[in-house]
């Protein structure tokens, strides 16, 4: 069943529920409503699951970027140590190692920024989808509840009119 079908089922339960006299309230089976709410939760879009996956994916990408950064730093250090060990190219080795470290740091920053941009875009899209879904869902629920409340108020008004008529008729019979 879709979420909307389950909401219609809740509305049917409320519409068919016996009324509590003089309170404007109805009695419903709490277990039946809980079951329907659980079904609604199960029917929510996969977007909720996708958000969890996105979070895990972000953490994985950041861990990979950190590992790549550390690997590049270690590699640069090894290369620098080797170059220092050979006396005739020590000066050049320092320059190369600094360039490698700088390049690794630049690459790492760029990778992080691209990752952040990617995650921000996905989360922004998810946020918009959830806002749209929430507005649609709650708008429909509000409309259905408003109709139910209008029906209950109409019934109460009719009942009051009946009581007034009965009181008037009783008063007339006493006066006769």
XYZ file of N, CA and C in Angstrom:
528
model
N 0.837 -1.190 0.000
C 0.000 0.000 0.000
C 0.874 1.244 0.000
N 0.389 2.284 -0.643
C 1.127 3.544 -0.642
C 0.807 4.310 0.626
N 1.601 5.336 0.878
C 1.389 6.169 2.059
C 0.001 6.801 2.001
N -0.401 7.254 0.818
C -1.710 7.885 0.684
C -2.832 6.891 0.957
N -2.673 5.645 0.504
C -3.682 4.619 0.794
C -3.797 4.394 2.297
N -2.658 4.345 2.968
C -2.670 4.131 4.415
C -3.309 5.311 5.138
N -3.065 6.519 4.637
C -3.700 7.693 5.249
C -5.213 7.662 5.042
N -5.640 7.214 3.873
C -7.085 7.070 3.628
C -7.681 6.037 4.581
N -6.922 4.991 4.856
C -7.390 3.972 5.796
C -7.570 4.580 7.191
N -6.641 5.426 7.600
C -6.776 6.113 8.898
C -8.027 6.977 8.890
N -8.247 7.700 7.798
C -9.436 8.548 7.711
C -10.705 7.707 7.804
N -10.734 6.551 7.143
C -11.892 5.661 7.226
C -12.129 5.191 8.654
N -11.037 4.877 9.353
C -11.161 4.429 10.740
C -11.787 5.541 11.588
N -11.308 6.766 11.392
C -11.836 7.895 12.158
C -13.294 8.150 11.790
N -13.622 8.074 10.492
C -14.994 8.324 10.050
C -15.967 7.272 10.586
N -15.531 6.029 10.679
C -16.407 4.936 11.112
C -16.383 4.700 12.612
N -15.514 5.394 13.324
C -15.367 5.181 14.764
C -16.609 5.700 15.497
N -17.001 4.999 16.574
C -18.161 5.460 17.344
C -17.830 6.757 18.084
N -18.798 7.642 18.160
C -18.590 8.931 18.807
C -18.777 8.850 20.313
N -18.093 9.732 21.013
C -18.265 9.877 22.462
C -19.269 11.010 22.638
N -20.416 10.736 23.229
C -21.485 11.744 23.320
C -21.003 13.043 23.972
N -21.448 14.147 23.391
C -21.249 15.499 23.904
C -19.794 15.963 23.947
N -18.861 15.226 23.333
C -17.455 15.653 23.368
C -16.920 15.986 21.978
N -17.568 15.534 20.962
C -17.062 15.761 19.617
C -15.865 14.881 19.291
N -15.630 13.869 20.113
C -14.497 12.977 19.904
C -15.002 11.597 19.514
N -14.078 10.783 18.975
C -14.410 9.419 18.599
C -13.439 8.465 19.267
N -13.838 7.227 19.394
C -12.987 6.185 19.978
C -12.430 5.339 18.836
N -11.102 5.156 18.819
C -10.462 4.341 17.791
C -9.564 3.301 18.457
N -9.278 2.249 17.716
C -8.404 1.183 18.209
C -6.946 1.623 18.034
N -6.238 1.850 19.144
C -4.861 2.358 19.106
C -3.932 1.374 18.391
N -4.111 0.082 18.607
C -3.236 -0.909 17.964
C -3.390 -0.868 16.449
N -4.617 -0.693 15.996
C -4.855 -0.637 14.558
C -4.160 0.594 13.949
N -4.237 1.740 14.629
C -3.569 2.948 14.136
C -2.052 2.793 14.184
N -1.516 2.170 15.242
C -0.064 1.957 15.326
C 0.416 1.086 14.166
N -0.356 0.057 13.846
C -0.003 -0.834 12.740
C 0.063 -0.043 11.429
N -0.905 0.835 11.223
C -0.924 1.632 9.996
C 0.258 2.599 9.974
N 0.578 3.213 11.119
C 1.724 4.129 11.187
C 3.008 3.375 10.866
N 3.152 2.151 11.368
C 4.348 1.352 11.063
C 4.405 1.059 9.564
N 3.232 0.777 8.959
C 3.203 0.541 7.515
C 3.601 1.803 6.745
N 3.198 2.974 7.241
C 3.585 4.235 6.599
C 5.089 4.388 6.659
N 5.688 4.106 7.813
C 7.141 4.213 7.939
C 7.846 3.280 6.959
N 7.294 2.077 6.807
C 7.903 1.115 5.871
C 7.767 1.592 4.427
N 6.721 2.383 4.149
C 6.447 2.823 2.788
C 7.164 4.115 2.414
N 7.860 4.733 3.353
C 8.556 5.991 3.040
C 9.520 5.751 1.893
N 9.769 6.774 1.115
C 10.644 6.609 -0.052
C 12.052 6.162 0.339
N 12.710 5.605 -0.626
C 14.084 5.151 -0.413
C 15.033 6.321 -0.175
N 14.535 7.546 -0.296
C 15.387 8.718 -0.090
C 15.981 8.728 1.307
N 15.236 8.248 2.282
C 15.754 8.198 3.649
C 16.950 7.237 3.697
N 16.799 6.089 3.045
C 17.909 5.131 2.998
C 19.070 5.700 2.176
N 18.736 6.443 1.128
C 19.778 7.023 0.287
C 20.575 8.049 1.082
N 19.920 8.800 1.956
C 20.638 9.784 2.773
C 21.660 9.083 3.664
N 21.292 7.949 4.236
C 22.233 7.190 5.065
C 23.402 6.703 4.217
N 23.092 6.225 3.018
C 24.159 5.750 2.133
C 25.092 6.903 1.787
N 24.530 8.082 1.523
C 25.341 9.252 1.180
C 26.272 9.588 2.329
N 25.767 9.542 3.528
C 26.603 9.842 4.695
C 27.762 8.846 4.781
N 27.467 7.573 4.618
C 28.510 6.551 4.685
C 29.500 6.714 3.533
N 28.981 7.068 2.362
C 29.838 7.260 1.194
C 30.769 8.452 1.418
N 30.271 9.517 2.018
C 31.093 10.690 2.315
C 32.244 10.300 3.237
N 31.920 9.540 4.274
C 32.954 9.119 5.216
C 33.995 8.239 4.541
N 33.540 7.365 3.649
C 34.464 6.500 2.916
C 35.374 7.320 2.009
N 34.809 8.289 1.299
C 35.597 9.114 0.383
C 36.620 9.933 1.163
N 36.206 10.492 2.297
C 37.154 11.264 3.106
C 38.281 10.370 3.644
N 37.940 9.154 4.044
C 38.968 8.226 4.538
C 39.946 7.880 3.419
N 39.421 7.670 2.214
C 40.295 7.381 1.078
C 41.195 8.583 0.768
N 40.627 9.788 0.856
C 41.428 10.989 0.583
C 42.537 11.127 1.622
N 42.217 10.862 2.892
C 43.238 10.920 3.938
C 44.332 9.879 3.690
N 43.918 8.663 3.346
C 44.889 7.599 3.098
C 45.771 7.952 1.901
N 45.171 8.505 0.847
C 45.937 8.895 -0.333
C 46.906 10.017 0.018
N 46.446 10.966 0.813
C 47.303 12.065 1.260
C 48.497 11.515 2.042
N 48.235 10.627 2.989
C 49.318 10.043 3.800
C 50.268 9.221 2.943
N 49.718 8.490 1.982
C 50.556 7.694 1.092
C 51.469 8.599 0.269
N 50.889 9.683 -0.246
C 51.691 10.607 -1.042
C 52.769 11.278 -0.190
N 52.440 11.615 1.028
C 53.430 12.214 1.927
C 54.557 11.222 2.202
N 54.204 9.976 2.502
C 55.228 8.954 2.761
C 56.096 8.729 1.528
N 55.445 8.672 0.372
C 56.193 8.470 -0.868
C 57.142 9.643 -1.119
N 56.640 10.835 -0.891
C 57.488 12.017 -1.073
C 58.656 11.992 -0.090
N 58.401 11.583 1.134
C 59.456 11.514 2.138
C 60.510 10.476 1.751
N 60.052 9.325 1.262
C 60.995 8.286 0.835
C 61.864 8.786 -0.311
N 61.208 9.431 -1.256
C 61.956 9.938 -2.398
C 62.935 11.020 -1.956
N 62.509 11.870 -1.032
C 63.399 12.921 -0.541
C 64.584 12.316 0.209
N 64.333 11.321 1.052
C 65.419 10.660 1.788
C 66.421 10.029 0.830
N 65.927 9.401 -0.195
C 66.816 8.770 -1.177
C 67.686 9.825 -1.858
N 67.049 10.918 -2.251
C 67.798 11.961 -2.948
C 68.835 12.615 -2.031
N 68.489 12.749 -0.765
C 69.448 13.322 0.186
C 70.629 12.381 0.357
N 70.357 11.097 0.328
C 71.432 10.117 0.489
C 72.454 10.193 -0.644
N 72.059 10.623 -1.802
C 73.008 10.766 -2.906
C 73.506 12.209 -2.897
N 74.742 12.393 -2.546
C 75.321 13.715 -2.303
C 75.269 14.668 -3.489
N 75.412 14.182 -4.694
C 75.511 15.083 -5.833
C 74.184 15.755 -6.207
N 73.042 15.260 -5.704
C 71.754 15.866 -6.076
C 70.933 16.295 -4.850
N 71.575 16.567 -3.760
C 70.870 16.912 -2.517
C 69.998 18.159 -2.682
N 70.511 19.177 -3.292
C 69.757 20.429 -3.461
C 68.517 20.194 -4.322
N 68.721 19.498 -5.419
C 67.591 19.206 -6.310
C 66.571 18.318 -5.609
N 67.037 17.406 -4.809
C 66.135 16.497 -4.090
C 65.221 17.264 -3.151
N 65.770 18.248 -2.471
C 64.944 19.050 -1.565
C 63.838 19.770 -2.337
N 64.212 20.329 -3.477
C 63.213 21.034 -4.287
C 62.119 20.074 -4.764
N 62.543 18.920 -5.250
C 61.568 17.939 -5.759
C 60.650 17.454 -4.632
N 61.236 17.182 -3.476
C 60.405 16.693 -2.368
C 59.405 17.754 -1.916
N 59.850 18.999 -1.892
C 58.928 20.081 -1.521
C 57.810 20.207 -2.541
N 58.159 20.078 -3.821
C 57.133 20.135 -4.868
C 56.150 18.979 -4.736
N 56.679 17.793 -4.459
C 55.799 16.619 -4.310
C 54.862 16.814 -3.133
N 55.404 17.282 -2.013
C 54.565 17.512 -0.826
C 53.525 18.582 -1.124
N 53.962 19.654 -1.759
C 53.037 20.735 -2.086
C 51.949 20.219 -3.042
N 52.366 19.468 -4.062
C 51.384 18.904 -5.000
C 50.422 17.962 -4.297
N 50.942 17.158 -3.379
C 50.075 16.230 -2.636
C 49.072 17.003 -1.790
N 49.555 18.069 -1.163
C 48.649 18.874 -0.341
C 47.593 19.570 -1.199
N 48.012 20.097 -2.336
C 47.062 20.743 -3.246
C 46.051 19.716 -3.752
N 46.548 18.562 -4.153
C 45.660 17.499 -4.637
C 44.684 17.074 -3.541
N 45.192 16.929 -2.339
C 44.342 16.521 -1.220
C 43.254 17.561 -0.956
N 43.641 18.842 -0.945
C 42.650 19.907 -0.736
C 41.610 19.911 -1.850
N 42.066 19.780 -3.087
C 41.134 19.762 -4.215
C 40.174 18.581 -4.109
N 40.710 17.420 -3.756
C 39.876 16.231 -3.605
C 38.854 16.431 -2.494
N 39.288 16.990 -1.385
C 38.355 17.272 -0.285
C 37.271 18.251 -0.724
N 37.660 19.311 -1.405
C 36.682 20.315 -1.831
C 35.683 19.733 -2.824
N 36.181 18.919 -3.755
C 35.255 18.268 -4.698
C 34.310 17.336 -3.959
N 34.843 16.641 -2.963
C 34.004 15.738 -2.168
C 32.949 16.529 -1.414
N 33.359 17.623 -0.782
C 32.396 18.464 -0.051
C 31.327 19.023 -0.990
N 31.746 19.481 -2.169
C 30.780 20.005 -3.141
C 29.796 18.921 -3.572
N 30.327 17.740 -3.839
C 29.477 16.620 -4.255
C 28.475 16.265 -3.155
N 28.952 16.158 -1.935
C 28.074 15.797 -0.815
C 27.046 16.901 -0.571
N 27.454 18.154 -0.663
C 26.534 19.260 -0.466
C 25.427 19.227 -1.512
N 25.795 18.957 -2.755
C 24.787 18.894 -3.815
C 23.801 17.768 -3.550
N 24.300 16.610 -3.194
C 23.414 15.472 -2.942
C 22.512 15.757 -1.741
N 23.071 16.301 -0.680
C 22.263 16.610 0.504
C 21.250 17.715 0.209
N 21.639 18.705 -0.595
C 20.708 19.765 -0.970
C 19.541 19.184 -1.769
N 19.857 18.325 -2.749
C 18.807 17.675 -3.532
C 17.891 16.841 -2.636
N 18.487 16.114 -1.695
C 17.700 15.285 -0.771
C 16.799 16.168 0.091
N 17.339 17.279 0.560
C 16.565 18.200 1.395
C 15.358 18.723 0.617
N 15.578 19.093 -0.633
C 14.466 19.578 -1.456
C 13.420 18.499 -1.676
N 13.877 17.272 -1.943
C 12.930 16.172 -2.141
C 12.110 15.928 -0.876
N 12.760 15.965 0.276
C 12.051 15.725 1.537
C 11.073 16.870 1.822
N 11.443 18.108 1.510
C 10.531 19.242 1.696
C 9.301 19.079 0.814
N 9.529 18.723 -0.457
C 8.408 18.522 -1.376
C 7.504 17.394 -0.881
N 8.104 16.303 -0.478
C 7.330 15.158 0.001
C 6.527 15.543 1.247
N 7.179 16.244 2.179
C 6.507 16.647 3.420
C 5.357 17.592 3.143
N 5.564 18.564 2.265
C 4.503 19.518 1.958
C 3.315 18.806 1.320
N 3.578 17.906 0.413
C 2.499 17.176 -0.249
C 1.764 16.300 0.758
N 2.510 15.552 1.547
C 1.918 14.633 2.511
C 1.101 15.375 3.553
N 1.675 16.408 4.157
C 0.961 17.110 5.212
C -0.174 17.964 4.664
N -0.044 18.442 3.451
C -1.143 19.184 2.836
C -2.356 18.294 2.641
N -2.130 17.085 2.157
C -3.228 16.151 1.960
C -3.831 15.723 3.293
N -2.961 15.467 4.265
C -3.466 15.071 5.586
C -4.304 16.198 6.191
N -3.847 17.440 6.090
C -4.575 18.567 6.659
C -5.932 18.702 5.983
N -5.956 18.577 4.669
C -7.218 18.676 3.941
C -8.204 17.600 4.376
N -7.717 16.394 4.551
C -8.588 15.303 4.975
C -9.080 15.511 6.404
N -8.199 15.965 7.267
C -8.610 16.224 8.654
C -9.597 17.380 8.721
N -9.390 18.396 7.905
C -10.300 19.533 7.899
C -11.698 19.085 7.472
N -11.789 18.223 6.448
C -13.090 17.699 6.015
C -13.756 16.918 7.150
N -12.968 16.088 7.824
C -13.515 15.289 8.923
C -14.046 16.189 10.021
N -13.309 17.231 10.355
C -13.739 18.145 11.413
C -15.009 18.882 11.008
N -15.112 19.278 9.747
C -16.319 19.942 9.269
C -17.513 18.995 9.366
N -17.324 17.728 9.004
C -18.410 16.744 9.113
C -18.852 16.570 10.557
N -17.887 16.462 11.466
C -18.222 16.293 12.887
C -18.960 17.528 13.397
N -18.500 18.722 13.035
C -19.174 19.952 13.465
C -20.586 20.024 12.906
N -20.781 19.579 11.680
C -22.126 19.549 11.097
C -23.047 18.614 11.869
N -22.531 17.459 12.216
C -23.323 16.498 12.989
C -23.685 17.090 14.351
N -22.720 17.711 14.998
C -22.984 18.325 16.310
C -24.029 19.430 16.195
N -23.925 20.233 15.156
C -24.896 21.315 14.960
C -26.295 20.730 14.763
N -26.407 19.669 13.951
C -27.703 19.024 13.734
C -28.245 18.442 15.043
N -27.366 17.826 15.835
C -27.800 17.263 17.120
C -28.307 18.358 18.054
N -27.638 19.487 18.072
C -28.083 20.606 18.919
C -29.441 21.115 18.466
N -29.614 21.200 17.139
C -30.901 21.652 16.613
C -32.019 20.684 17.007
N -31.720 19.372 16.966
C -32.705 18.370 17.375
C -33.071 18.538 18.840
N -32.045 18.761 19.681
C -32.298 18.934 21.119
C -33.137 20.183 21.352
N -32.832 21.271 20.641
C -33.619 22.499 20.787
C -35.067 22.263 20.367
N -35.243 21.519 19.264
C -36.603 21.227 18.800
C -37.341 20.375 19.837
N -36.646 19.367 20.383
C -37.270 18.505 21.392
C -37.623 19.318 22.645
N -36.739 20.244 23.035
C -37.015 21.080 24.208
C -38.197 21.996 23.930
N -38.256 22.544 22.737
C -39.365 23.424 22.376
C -40.674 22.642 22.404
N -40.669 21.429 21.793
C -41.879 20.602 21.769
C -42.308 20.212 23.185
N -41.313 19.922 24.027
C -41.639 19.582 25.424
C -42.251 20.769 26.127
N -41.698 21.960 25.900
C -42.223 23.179 26.514
C -43.640 23.435 26.025
N -43.901 23.201 24.747
C -45.233 23.416 24.185
C -46.243 22.443 24.782
N -45.803 21.188 24.992
C -46.729 20.211 25.552
C -47.049 20.523 27.009
N -46.120 21.138 27.734
C -46.354 21.518 29.138
C -47.315 22.681 29.186
N -47.227 23.604 28.290
C -48.082 24.789 28.288
C -49.496 24.452 27.833
N -49.703 23.395 27.134
C -51.040 23.052 26.642
C -51.825 22.358 27.651
